[in-house]
Amino acid sequence: MKNRQHDLFLICPPGLEACCVAELGSLGVQGEPRQGGVAFQGGLRELYLVNLWSRCGSRVLVRLGEFRAKDFPGLYRKALQLPWGSYVRPGWPVKLRVTSHRSRLMHSDRIAETVETALRQALGPQESVPGDGEQVVLVRLEEDACTVSIDSSGELLHRRGYRQIMTPAPLRENLAAGMLSLLGWRGDEAFCDPCCGSGTLPIEAALLRSNLAPGMRREFRFMRWPGFRHGLWQQLLSEAARKTVDPGFGIILAADKDESALEAARANARAAGVEELVSFRQEDVAVLEVNPAGGLMAANPPYGLRLDLPLRQLSPLQVVAQRLQADWNRWRCGLLTPERPPGGGWRSAALLHNGGITVNLWAWRAGGE
Ligand SMILES: C[S@@+](CC[C@H](N)C(=O)[O-])C[C@H]1O[C@@H](n2cnc3c(N)ncnc32)[C@H](O)[C@@H]1O
């Protein structure tokens, strides 16, 4: 397994495929965008690197094999030949996730059972001590073509490990990182989230700005594999530590009108190791003061427009739109919301999904359309 090249796949939220191709490019890995992810090739180094550095991805899969399967005995025979021993030890719990479309084999439970029986048979007798956690195996049948993949990430990649306190409707960390990438945040300009909630956008902005690898502080499933190369992983961690830059004190502003949201944002930023890069301010967006020199503003304010009310009672979405026109016109802005924000200058930068709802990332710049 040491120097073998693998077919690898970085799964990501729909709409972030191009961001993931760019991420892989910055790691020296060439990726091919597909719907819901990016296909790429690499050895263990690339597999570990992408898990360590991907900000926008959800998990990295290793493709174990691809073959035709029209009946269960055929599925069993082919599955028996897959290289299970590199990824699973006898007796370890596995979780099979099956999808089947336009294929003769339709019954997902029976497909899962057949592949698991083959895996157990291939691995031989169980060891007395089972390993910790489940190894996820994905089986996909599409027009009788069966693809079997194994998950290398474990917990989804957006779980960086810094979210200590939740507030209502938090953004997933990889969606926040994707927003920043789609909005072209450069890291050397000011950043502000005026409705920061648990702080995901400012924290991701700070991680980017200091070039901190998002996976530095967590565990991955591949660390349990029989072929895990501890030395290689340590080397990648040391390289990542050397690439960290000290960006100096905060030009990143996290504001919210709610005191408990700010407490959560501060605790989460501390856990992420970026507390000192962020300024926290409890303020209603209607009266928030920001740096007149401009920068990038990004938020997912509560959804909904309220009509014909004084500024203080308008929805934050309306307030931001009004204030951009009136006094923040040196800022660029990106808002994640289903409805187009009021006023001119907005264009849809991407169609994304947040909390089960299809939303647009609306981008604004003075005089833009
Ligand atoms: C959907 S949440 C943002 C979630 C955040 N992005 C996260 O990842 O946790 C919306 C936030 O807007 C804040 N908010 C609502 N009205 C506001 C206002 N007028 N001024 C400032 N913040 C406001 C709420 O307190 C809430 O924390």
mmCIF file of C-alpha atoms and ligand atoms in Angstrom:
data_model
loop_
_atom_site.group_PDB
_atom_site.id
_atom_site.type_symbol
_atom_site.label_atom_id
_atom_site.label_comp_id
_atom_site.label_asym_id
_atom_site.label_seq_id
_atom_site.Cartn_x
_atom_site.Cartn_y
_atom_site.Cartn_z
ATOM 1 C CA MET A 1 0.000 0.000 0.000
ATOM 2 C CA LYS A 2 3.049 2.220 0.699
ATOM 3 C CA ASN A 3 3.586 3.850 -2.704
ATOM 4 C CA ARG A 4 0.448 2.656 -4.418
ATOM 5 C CA GLN A 5 -1.602 5.200 -6.346
ATOM 6 C CA HIS A 6 -5.269 5.229 -5.428
ATOM 7 C CA ASP A 7 -8.405 6.587 -7.029
ATOM 8 C CA LEU A 8 -9.549 9.124 -4.458
ATOM 9 C CA PHE A 9 -12.661 11.257 -4.175
ATOM 10 C CA LEU A 10 -13.233 14.363 -2.086
ATOM 11 C CA ILE A 11 -16.966 14.688 -1.359
ATOM 12 C CA CYS A 12 -18.174 18.264 -0.856
ATOM 13 C CA PRO A 13 -21.423 20.197 -0.502
ATOM 14 C CA PRO A 14 -23.026 20.855 -3.908
ATOM 15 C CA GLY A 15 -21.836 24.206 -5.268
ATOM 16 C CA LEU A 16 -18.343 23.948 -3.745
ATOM 17 C CA GLU A 17 -16.785 21.626 -6.346
ATOM 18 C CA ALA A 18 -14.725 24.404 -7.972
ATOM 19 C CA CYS A 19 -13.487 25.581 -4.557
ATOM 20 C CA CYS A 20 -12.307 22.020 -3.846
ATOM 21 C CA VAL A 21 -10.509 21.774 -7.204
ATOM 22 C CA ALA A 22 -8.704 25.009 -6.275
ATOM 23 C CA GLU A 23 -7.859 23.640 -2.806
ATOM 24 C CA LEU A 24 -6.376 20.482 -4.309
ATOM 25 C CA GLY A 25 -4.455 22.619 -6.805
ATOM 26 C CA SER A 26 -2.860 24.550 -3.939
ATOM 27 C CA LEU A 27 -1.686 21.178 -2.533
ATOM 28 C CA GLY A 28 -0.174 20.236 -5.886
ATOM 29 C CA VAL A 29 -2.942 17.727 -6.632
ATOM 30 C CA GLN A 30 -4.883 17.799 -9.887
ATOM 31 C CA GLY A 31 -8.617 17.233 -9.386
ATOM 32 C CA GLU A 32 -11.474 16.575 -11.792
ATOM 33 C CA PRO A 33 -14.741 18.187 -10.719
ATOM 34 C CA ARG A 34 -17.772 15.885 -10.528
ATOM 35 C CA GLN A 35 -21.214 16.555 -9.147
ATOM 36 C CA GLY A 36 -20.864 16.663 -5.341
ATOM 37 C CA GLY A 37 -17.104 16.304 -5.262
ATOM 38 C CA VAL A 38 -13.733 16.047 -6.935
ATOM 39 C CA ALA A 39 -11.996 12.926 -8.260
ATOM 40 C CA PHE A 40 -8.214 12.759 -7.956
ATOM 41 C CA GLN A 41 -5.381 10.277 -7.822
ATOM 42 C CA GLY A 42 -2.677 9.954 -5.239
ATOM 43 C CA GLY A 43 -0.816 7.880 -2.704
ATOM 44 C CA LEU A 44 -1.072 8.005 1.082
ATOM 45 C CA ARG A 45 0.662 11.390 1.130
ATOM 46 C CA GLU A 46 -2.081 12.995 -0.975
ATOM 47 C CA LEU A 47 -4.794 11.181 0.986
ATOM 48 C CA TYR A 48 -3.463 12.496 4.315
ATOM 49 C CA LEU A 49 -2.737 15.973 2.893
ATOM 50 C CA VAL A 50 -6.260 16.496 1.565
ATOM 51 C CA ASN A 51 -7.813 15.342 4.849
ATOM 52 C CA LEU A 52 -5.500 17.695 6.737
ATOM 53 C CA TRP A 53 -5.988 20.769 4.530
ATOM 54 C CA SER A 54 -9.394 20.655 2.871
ATOM 55 C CA ARG A 55 -11.554 23.483 4.183
ATOM 56 C CA CYS A 56 -14.499 22.959 1.826
ATOM 57 C CA GLY A 57 -14.678 19.149 1.586
ATOM 58 C CA SER A 58 -16.817 16.743 3.643
ATOM 59 C CA ARG A 59 -14.877 13.466 3.445
ATOM 60 C CA VAL A 60 -12.227 11.688 1.387
ATOM 61 C CA LEU A 61 -12.993 8.267 -0.074
ATOM 62 C CA VAL A 62 -10.594 5.638 -1.390
ATOM 63 C CA ARG A 63 -12.034 3.664 -4.263
ATOM 64 C CA LEU A 64 -11.379 -0.040 -3.594
ATOM 65 C CA GLY A 65 -12.824 -1.396 -6.804
ATOM 66 C CA GLU A 66 -15.265 -1.023 -9.642
ATOM 67 C CA PHE A 67 -16.902 -4.016 -11.326
ATOM 68 C CA ARG A 68 -20.136 -5.232 -12.955
ATOM 69 C CA ALA A 69 -22.557 -6.967 -10.593
ATOM 70 C CA LYS A 70 -25.785 -8.404 -11.967
ATOM 71 C CA ASP A 71 -26.473 -11.050 -9.326
ATOM 72 C CA PHE A 72 -25.603 -11.686 -5.686
ATOM 73 C CA PRO A 73 -23.121 -14.561 -6.236
ATOM 74 C CA GLY A 74 -21.244 -12.305 -8.700
ATOM 75 C CA LEU A 75 -21.270 -9.407 -6.219
ATOM 76 C CA TYR A 76 -19.921 -11.710 -3.496
ATOM 77 C CA ARG A 77 -17.109 -13.098 -5.695
ATOM 78 C CA LYS A 78 -15.941 -9.643 -6.802
ATOM 79 C CA ALA A 79 -16.223 -8.144 -3.326
ATOM 80 C CA LEU A 80 -14.131 -11.018 -1.923
ATOM 81 C CA GLN A 81 -11.190 -9.913 -4.086
ATOM 82 C CA LEU A 82 -11.069 -6.317 -2.837
ATOM 83 C CA PRO A 83 -8.000 -5.308 -0.750
ATOM 84 C CA TRP A 84 -9.893 -5.111 2.568
ATOM 85 C CA GLY A 85 -6.870 -6.027 4.676
ATOM 86 C CA SER A 86 -5.225 -2.618 4.098
ATOM 87 C CA TYR A 87 -8.159 -0.815 5.729
ATOM 88 C CA VAL A 88 -10.024 -3.104 8.120
ATOM 89 C CA ARG A 89 -8.812 -5.565 10.741
ATOM 90 C CA PRO A 90 -10.775 -8.751 11.410
ATOM 91 C CA GLY A 91 -13.498 -8.135 13.979
ATOM 92 C CA TRP A 92 -13.728 -4.388 13.439
ATOM 93 C CA PRO A 93 -17.263 -3.062 13.114
ATOM 94 C CA VAL A 94 -18.121 -1.815 9.635
ATOM 95 C CA LYS A 95 -21.066 0.232 8.420
ATOM 96 C CA LEU A 96 -22.195 -0.340 4.858
ATOM 97 C CA ARG A 97 -23.931 2.529 3.040
ATOM 98 C CA VAL A 98 -25.599 1.377 -0.156
ATOM 99 C CA THR A 99 -27.221 3.248 -3.040
ATOM 100 C CA SER A 100 -28.603 1.538 -6.133
ATOM 101 C CA HIS A 101 -30.044 3.137 -9.257
ATOM 102 C CA ARG A 102 -31.234 1.526 -12.509
ATOM 103 C CA SER A 103 -29.556 -1.766 -11.496
ATOM 104 C CA ARG A 104 -30.657 -5.387 -11.228
ATOM 105 C CA LEU A 105 -29.472 -5.519 -7.624
ATOM 106 C CA MET A 106 -31.868 -3.198 -5.831
ATOM 107 C CA HIS A 107 -32.307 -4.525 -2.313
ATOM 108 C CA SER A 108 -29.888 -2.376 -0.275
ATOM 109 C CA ASP A 109 -29.946 -4.525 2.885
ATOM 110 C CA ARG A 110 -29.091 -7.645 0.911
ATOM 111 C CA ILE A 111 -26.350 -5.832 -1.024
ATOM 112 C CA ALA A 112 -24.870 -4.647 2.294
ATOM 113 C CA GLU A 113 -25.091 -8.148 3.782
ATOM 114 C CA THR A 114 -23.403 -9.714 0.735
ATOM 115 C CA VAL A 115 -20.504 -7.231 0.711
ATOM 116 C CA GLU A 116 -20.018 -7.538 4.474
ATOM 117 C CA THR A 117 -19.989 -11.342 4.272
ATOM 118 C CA ALA A 118 -17.317 -11.146 1.546
ATOM 119 C CA LEU A 119 -15.287 -8.678 3.646
ATOM 120 C CA ARG A 120 -15.427 -10.953 6.735
ATOM 121 C CA GLN A 121 -14.493 -13.975 4.640
ATOM 122 C CA ALA A 122 -11.570 -12.094 3.038
ATOM 123 C CA LEU A 123 -10.227 -10.909 6.409
ATOM 124 C CA GLY A 124 -10.306 -14.306 8.080
ATOM 125 C CA PRO A 125 -11.010 -15.154 11.732
ATOM 126 C CA GLN A 126 -11.920 -12.340 14.105
ATOM 127 C CA GLU A 127 -9.407 -10.999 16.601
ATOM 128 C CA SER A 128 -10.615 -11.078 20.177
ATOM 129 C CA VAL A 129 -10.410 -7.253 20.645
ATOM 130 C CA PRO A 130 -12.506 -5.235 18.202
ATOM 131 C CA GLY A 131 -11.148 -1.851 17.078
ATOM 132 C CA ASP A 132 -12.802 1.393 18.093
ATOM 133 C CA GLY A 133 -15.424 3.113 15.958
ATOM 134 C CA GLU A 134 -17.035 1.964 12.751
ATOM 135 C CA GLN A 135 -15.341 1.835 9.380
ATOM 136 C CA VAL A 136 -17.751 3.233 6.779
ATOM 137 C CA VAL A 137 -17.844 1.385 3.454
ATOM 138 C CA LEU A 138 -19.828 2.856 0.548
ATOM 139 C CA VAL A 139 -21.335 0.657 -2.151
ATOM 140 C CA ARG A 140 -22.845 2.380 -5.178
ATOM 141 C CA LEU A 141 -24.651 0.563 -7.987
ATOM 142 C CA GLU A 142 -25.416 2.518 -11.144
ATOM 143 C CA GLU A 143 -26.699 0.565 -14.165
ATOM 144 C CA ASP A 144 -25.160 -2.650 -12.743
ATOM 145 C CA ALA A 145 -21.723 -0.989 -12.304
ATOM 146 C CA CYS A 146 -20.730 -1.417 -8.674
ATOM 147 C CA THR A 147 -18.250 0.945 -7.005
ATOM 148 C CA VAL A 148 -16.955 0.104 -3.533
ATOM 149 C CA SER A 149 -15.209 2.861 -1.586
ATOM 150 C CA ILE A 150 -13.904 3.227 1.914
ATOM 151 C CA ASP A 151 -14.092 6.378 4.034
ATOM 152 C CA SER A 152 -10.738 7.735 5.190
ATOM 153 C CA SER A 153 -11.983 10.735 7.197
ATOM 154 C CA GLY A 154 -14.169 9.331 9.980
ATOM 155 C CA GLU A 155 -15.964 12.342 11.399
ATOM 156 C CA LEU A 156 -16.974 14.667 8.569
ATOM 157 C CA LEU A 157 -14.239 17.129 7.655
ATOM 158 C CA HIS A 158 -16.322 20.147 8.620
ATOM 159 C CA ARG A 159 -16.041 18.961 12.236
ATOM 160 C CA ARG A 160 -12.741 20.684 12.887
ATOM 161 C CA GLY A 161 -13.149 20.184 16.621
ATOM 162 C CA TYR A 162 -13.454 23.855 17.601
ATOM 163 C CA ARG A 163 -17.230 24.120 17.932
ATOM 164 C CA GLN A 164 -17.533 24.108 21.728
ATOM 165 C CA ILE A 165 -20.815 26.019 21.999
ATOM 166 C CA MET A 166 -23.657 25.981 19.488
ATOM 167 C CA THR A 167 -26.114 28.770 18.749
ATOM 168 C CA PRO A 168 -29.275 28.354 16.649
ATOM 169 C CA ALA A 169 -28.778 27.677 12.917
ATOM 170 C CA PRO A 170 -24.962 27.563 12.780
ATOM 171 C CA LEU A 171 -23.275 27.324 9.394
ATOM 172 C CA ARG A 172 -21.299 24.216 8.632
ATOM 173 C CA GLU A 173 -17.632 25.084 8.758
ATOM 174 C CA ASN A 174 -16.990 23.896 5.197
ATOM 175 C CA LEU A 175 -19.894 25.962 3.879
ATOM 176 C CA ALA A 176 -18.453 29.029 5.624
ATOM 177 C CA ALA A 177 -15.017 28.310 4.122
ATOM 178 C CA GLY A 178 -16.679 27.823 0.712
ATOM 179 C CA MET A 179 -18.443 31.197 1.026
ATOM 180 C CA LEU A 180 -15.114 32.887 1.714
ATOM 181 C CA SER A 181 -13.531 31.165 -1.266
ATOM 182 C CA LEU A 182 -16.436 32.029 -3.605
ATOM 183 C CA LEU A 183 -16.330 35.645 -2.424
ATOM 184 C CA GLY A 184 -12.605 35.781 -3.142
ATOM 185 C CA TRP A 185 -11.517 36.687 0.376
ATOM 186 C CA ARG A 186 -7.823 37.450 0.193
ATOM 187 C CA GLY A 187 -6.897 37.305 3.858
ATOM 188 C CA ASP A 188 -5.017 40.609 3.710
ATOM 189 C CA GLU A 189 -8.112 42.815 3.884
ATOM 190 C CA ALA A 190 -10.562 43.479 6.707
ATOM 191 C CA PHE A 191 -13.347 40.994 7.324
ATOM 192 C CA CYS A 192 -16.650 41.460 9.141
ATOM 193 C CA ASP A 193 -19.617 39.207 9.952
ATOM 194 C CA PRO A 194 -22.264 41.501 11.483
ATOM 195 C CA CYS A 195 -24.542 38.550 12.473
ATOM 196 C CA CYS A 196 -21.834 36.088 13.548
ATOM 197 C CA GLY A 197 -23.819 33.693 15.783
ATOM 198 C CA SER A 198 -21.367 31.004 16.923
ATOM 199 C CA GLY A 199 -18.617 32.679 14.885
ATOM 200 C CA THR A 200 -18.130 30.185 12.057
ATOM 201 C CA LEU A 201 -17.368 32.736 9.320
ATOM 202 C CA PRO A 202 -14.907 34.866 11.343
ATOM 203 C CA ILE A 203 -13.200 31.715 12.672
ATOM 204 C CA GLU A 204 -12.827 30.236 9.188
ATOM 205 C CA ALA A 205 -11.562 33.627 7.983
ATOM 206 C CA ALA A 206 -8.975 33.650 10.788
ATOM 207 C CA LEU A 207 -7.900 30.044 10.062
ATOM 208 C CA LEU A 208 -7.406 31.012 6.422
ATOM 209 C CA ARG A 209 -5.584 34.197 7.279
ATOM 210 C CA SER A 210 -3.097 32.425 9.529
ATOM 211 C CA ASN A 211 -2.871 29.480 7.102
ATOM 212 C CA LEU A 212 -3.702 27.043 9.902
ATOM 213 C CA ALA A 213 -4.500 23.583 8.537
ATOM 214 C CA PRO A 214 -8.108 22.881 9.553
ATOM 215 C CA GLY A 215 -7.388 19.232 10.414
ATOM 216 C CA MET A 216 -4.378 19.869 12.714
ATOM 217 C CA ARG A 217 -6.338 19.263 15.912
ATOM 218 C CA ARG A 218 -8.440 16.239 15.060
ATOM 219 C CA GLU A 219 -8.305 12.532 14.409
ATOM 220 C CA PHE A 220 -9.047 10.788 11.141
ATOM 221 C CA ARG A 221 -10.249 7.296 10.369
ATOM 222 C CA PHE A 222 -7.144 6.489 8.307
ATOM 223 C CA MET A 223 -5.121 6.639 11.541
ATOM 224 C CA ARG A 224 -6.756 3.325 12.537
ATOM 225 C CA TRP A 225 -5.932 1.516 9.310
ATOM 226 C CA PRO A 226 -3.413 -1.329 9.486
ATOM 227 C CA GLY A 227 -1.231 0.488 6.918
ATOM 228 C CA PHE A 228 -1.233 3.883 8.719
ATOM 229 C CA ARG A 229 2.120 5.625 8.283
ATOM 230 C CA HIS A 230 2.619 7.527 11.496
ATOM 231 C CA GLY A 231 5.950 9.010 10.365
ATOM 232 C CA LEU A 232 4.444 10.427 7.175
ATOM 233 C CA TRP A 233 1.569 11.961 9.128
ATOM 234 C CA GLN A 234 3.971 13.566 11.624
ATOM 235 C CA GLN A 235 5.996 14.955 8.730
ATOM 236 C CA LEU A 236 2.861 16.507 7.173
ATOM 237 C CA LEU A 237 1.904 17.998 10.542
ATOM 238 C CA SER A 238 5.371 19.550 10.950
ATOM 239 C CA GLU A 239 5.244 20.949 7.415
ATOM 240 C CA ALA A 240 1.792 22.403 8.166
ATOM 241 C CA ALA A 241 3.059 23.962 11.419
ATOM 242 C CA ARG A 242 5.923 25.644 9.500
ATOM 243 C CA LYS A 243 3.432 27.105 6.997
ATOM 244 C CA THR A 244 1.415 28.853 9.708
ATOM 245 C CA VAL A 245 1.792 32.627 9.507
ATOM 246 C CA ASP A 246 1.332 35.126 12.310
ATOM 247 C CA PRO A 247 -1.060 37.669 10.839
ATOM 248 C CA GLY A 248 -0.914 40.113 13.742
ATOM 249 C CA PHE A 249 -3.854 41.380 15.726
ATOM 250 C CA GLY A 250 -7.425 41.279 14.420
ATOM 251 C CA ILE A 251 -8.753 42.924 11.347
ATOM 252 C CA ILE A 252 -11.492 40.315 11.621
ATOM 253 C CA LEU A 253 -14.658 41.558 13.266
ATOM 254 C CA ALA A 254 -17.351 39.265 14.712
ATOM 255 C CA ALA A 255 -20.491 41.131 15.759
ATOM 256 C CA ASP A 256 -23.931 40.050 16.913
ATOM 257 C CA LYS A 257 -26.677 41.726 18.874
ATOM 258 C CA ASP A 258 -26.993 38.685 21.108
ATOM 259 C CA GLU A 259 -24.679 38.366 24.122
ATOM 260 C CA SER A 260 -24.811 34.561 24.302
ATOM 261 C CA ALA A 261 -23.951 34.288 20.582
ATOM 262 C CA LEU A 262 -20.819 36.356 21.168
ATOM 263 C CA GLU A 263 -19.840 34.225 24.165
ATOM 264 C CA ALA A 264 -20.157 31.147 21.945
ATOM 265 C CA ALA A 265 -18.175 32.795 19.140
ATOM 266 C CA ARG A 266 -15.377 33.739 21.533
ATOM 267 C CA ALA A 267 -15.206 30.251 23.100
ATOM 268 C CA ASN A 268 -15.154 28.639 19.661
ATOM 269 C CA ALA A 269 -12.448 31.007 18.405
ATOM 270 C CA ARG A 270 -10.373 30.185 21.493
ATOM 271 C CA ALA A 271 -10.768 26.442 20.817
ATOM 272 C CA ALA A 272 -9.708 27.031 17.210
ATOM 273 C CA GLY A 273 -6.599 28.890 18.404
ATOM 274 C CA VAL A 274 -7.574 32.165 16.690
ATOM 275 C CA GLU A 275 -9.227 34.172 19.502
ATOM 276 C CA GLU A 276 -6.645 36.971 19.348
ATOM 277 C CA LEU A 277 -7.151 37.430 15.606
ATOM 278 C CA VAL A 278 -10.816 38.312 16.022
ATOM 279 C CA SER A 279 -12.457 41.374 17.612
ATOM 280 C CA PHE A 280 -15.837 40.604 19.172
ATOM 281 C CA ARG A 281 -18.515 43.269 19.445
ATOM 282 C CA GLN A 282 -22.042 43.057 20.835
ATOM 283 C CA GLU A 283 -23.969 45.439 18.591
ATOM 284 C CA ASP A 284 -27.130 45.614 16.542
ATOM 285 C CA VAL A 285 -26.260 45.765 12.839
ATOM 286 C CA ALA A 286 -28.341 48.946 12.583
ATOM 287 C CA VAL A 287 -25.741 50.850 14.647
ATOM 288 C CA LEU A 288 -22.585 48.821 13.992
ATOM 289 C CA GLU A 289 -19.483 50.872 13.114
ATOM 290 C CA VAL A 290 -17.061 49.242 10.701
ATOM 291 C CA ASN A 291 -13.725 50.314 9.224
ATOM 292 C CA PRO A 292 -14.549 52.915 6.536
ATOM 293 C CA ALA A 293 -11.626 51.660 4.410
ATOM 294 C CA GLY A 294 -13.699 48.566 3.533
ATOM 295 C CA GLY A 295 -12.971 44.861 3.147
ATOM 296 C CA LEU A 296 -15.195 41.817 2.886
ATOM 297 C CA MET A 297 -18.428 41.415 4.826
ATOM 298 C CA ALA A 298 -20.127 38.002 4.869
ATOM 299 C CA ALA A 299 -23.037 36.597 6.857
ATOM 300 C CA ASN A 300 -26.028 34.315 6.907
ATOM 301 C CA PRO A 301 -28.530 36.622 8.574
ATOM 302 C CA PRO A 302 -31.924 35.293 9.668
ATOM 303 C CA TYR A 303 -34.096 34.744 6.591
ATOM 304 C CA GLY A 304 -37.068 36.976 5.798
ATOM 305 C CA LEU A 305 -37.817 40.535 4.764
ATOM 306 C CA ARG A 306 -40.026 42.867 6.789
ATOM 307 C CA LEU A 307 -41.733 45.640 4.941
ATOM 308 C CA ASP A 308 -42.072 49.376 5.667
ATOM 309 C CA LEU A 309 -40.556 49.523 9.133
ATOM 310 C CA PRO A 310 -38.015 51.886 10.711
ATOM 311 C CA LEU A 311 -34.339 50.789 10.347
ATOM 312 C CA ARG A 312 -34.200 49.328 13.872
ATOM 313 C CA GLN A 313 -37.136 46.999 13.108
ATOM 314 C CA LEU A 314 -36.133 45.879 9.621
ATOM 315 C CA SER A 315 -34.670 42.407 9.162
ATOM 316 C CA PRO A 316 -30.845 42.374 9.407
ATOM 317 C CA LEU A 317 -30.770 41.419 5.734
ATOM 318 C CA GLN A 318 -32.534 44.661 4.825
ATOM 319 C CA VAL A 319 -30.403 46.677 7.229
ATOM 320 C CA VAL A 320 -27.148 45.351 5.750
ATOM 321 C CA ALA A 321 -28.427 46.088 2.222
ATOM 322 C CA GLN A 322 -29.378 49.645 3.190
ATOM 323 C CA ARG A 323 -26.156 50.339 5.075
ATOM 324 C CA LEU A 324 -24.009 49.058 2.201
ATOM 325 C CA GLN A 325 -25.629 51.626 -0.065
ATOM 326 C CA ALA A 326 -25.501 54.402 2.524
ATOM 327 C CA ASP A 327 -22.246 54.138 4.461
ATOM 328 C CA TRP A 328 -20.418 50.855 3.801
ATOM 329 C CA ASN A 329 -19.923 51.264 0.078
ATOM 330 C CA ARG A 330 -16.187 50.579 0.230
ATOM 331 C CA TRP A 331 -17.011 47.059 1.426
ATOM 332 C CA ARG A 332 -17.814 44.004 -0.675
ATOM 333 C CA CYS A 333 -20.493 41.779 0.783
ATOM 334 C CA GLY A 334 -21.788 38.202 0.493
ATOM 335 C CA LEU A 335 -25.051 37.124 2.096
ATOM 336 C CA LEU A 336 -26.335 33.552 2.209
ATOM 337 C CA THR A 337 -30.101 33.708 1.954
ATOM 338 C CA PRO A 338 -32.960 32.352 -0.196
ATOM 339 C CA GLU A 339 -34.301 35.793 -1.131
ATOM 340 C CA ARG A 340 -32.462 38.435 -3.159
ATOM 341 C CA PRO A 341 -31.479 41.245 -0.781
ATOM 342 C CA PRO A 342 -33.226 44.523 -1.521
ATOM 343 C CA GLY A 343 -31.586 47.303 -3.559
ATOM 344 C CA GLY A 344 -29.228 47.120 -6.540
ATOM 345 C CA GLY A 345 -25.743 45.699 -6.939
ATOM 346 C CA TRP A 346 -26.498 42.060 -6.008
ATOM 347 C CA ARG A 347 -25.622 39.026 -8.136
ATOM 348 C CA SER A 348 -25.908 35.332 -7.338
ATOM 349 C CA ALA A 349 -22.366 33.991 -6.821
ATOM 350 C CA ALA A 350 -23.514 30.397 -6.182
ATOM 351 C CA LEU A 351 -26.481 28.206 -5.418
ATOM 352 C CA LEU A 352 -25.798 26.340 -2.157
ATOM 353 C CA HIS A 353 -27.689 24.378 0.497
ATOM 354 C CA ASN A 354 -27.898 25.357 4.127
ATOM 355 C CA GLY A 355 -29.853 23.414 6.736
ATOM 356 C CA GLY A 356 -31.858 21.611 4.034
ATOM 357 C CA ILE A 357 -32.828 24.841 2.238
ATOM 358 C CA THR A 358 -31.583 25.937 -1.176
ATOM 359 C CA VAL A 359 -29.986 29.332 -0.763
ATOM 360 C CA ASN A 360 -28.109 31.776 -2.920
ATOM 361 C CA LEU A 361 -24.832 33.342 -2.035
ATOM 362 C CA TRP A 362 -25.653 36.941 -2.991
ATOM 363 C CA ALA A 363 -22.577 39.022 -3.705
ATOM 364 C CA TRP A 364 -22.571 42.835 -3.635
ATOM 365 C CA ARG A 365 -20.093 45.481 -4.535
ATOM 366 C CA ALA A 366 -20.697 49.198 -5.023
ATOM 367 C CA GLY A 367 -21.968 49.837 -8.540
ATOM 368 C CA GLY A 368 -21.947 46.088 -9.301
ATOM 369 C CA GLU A 369 -24.710 43.905 -10.777
HETATM 370 C C1 LIG B 1 -28.435 32.310 11.401
HETATM 371 S S1 LIG B 1 -27.590 33.023 12.730
HETATM 372 C C2 LIG B 1 -25.945 33.116 12.169
HETATM 373 C C3 LIG B 1 -25.242 31.825 12.354
HETATM 374 C C4 LIG B 1 -23.742 31.913 12.237
HETATM 375 N N1 LIG B 1 -23.286 32.159 10.896
HETATM 376 C C5 LIG B 1 -23.093 30.656 12.799
HETATM 377 O O1 LIG B 1 -22.388 29.963 12.049
HETATM 378 O O2 LIG B 1 -23.329 30.330 13.954
HETATM 379 C C6 LIG B 1 -28.105 34.681 12.688
HETATM 380 C C7 LIG B 1 -27.536 35.556 13.787
HETATM 381 O O3 LIG B 1 -27.969 36.887 13.511
HETATM 382 C C8 LIG B 1 -28.084 37.558 14.753
HETATM 383 N N2 LIG B 1 -28.917 38.756 14.566
HETATM 384 C C9 LIG B 1 -30.253 38.829 14.326
HETATM 385 N N3 LIG B 1 -30.640 40.108 14.200
HETATM 386 C C10 LIG B 1 -29.529 40.878 14.362
HETATM 387 C C11 LIG B 1 -29.282 42.278 14.355
HETATM 388 N N4 LIG B 1 -30.283 43.131 14.142
HETATM 389 N N5 LIG B 1 -28.024 42.715 14.550
HETATM 390 C C12 LIG B 1 -27.005 41.828 14.762
HETATM 391 N N6 LIG B 1 -27.186 40.489 14.811
HETATM 392 C C13 LIG B 1 -28.426 40.011 14.603
HETATM 393 C C14 LIG B 1 -28.708 36.520 15.669
HETATM 394 O O4 LIG B 1 -28.464 36.840 17.035
HETATM 395 C C15 LIG B 1 -28.018 35.239 15.193
HETATM 396 O O5 LIG B 1 -26.898 34.950 16.012
#
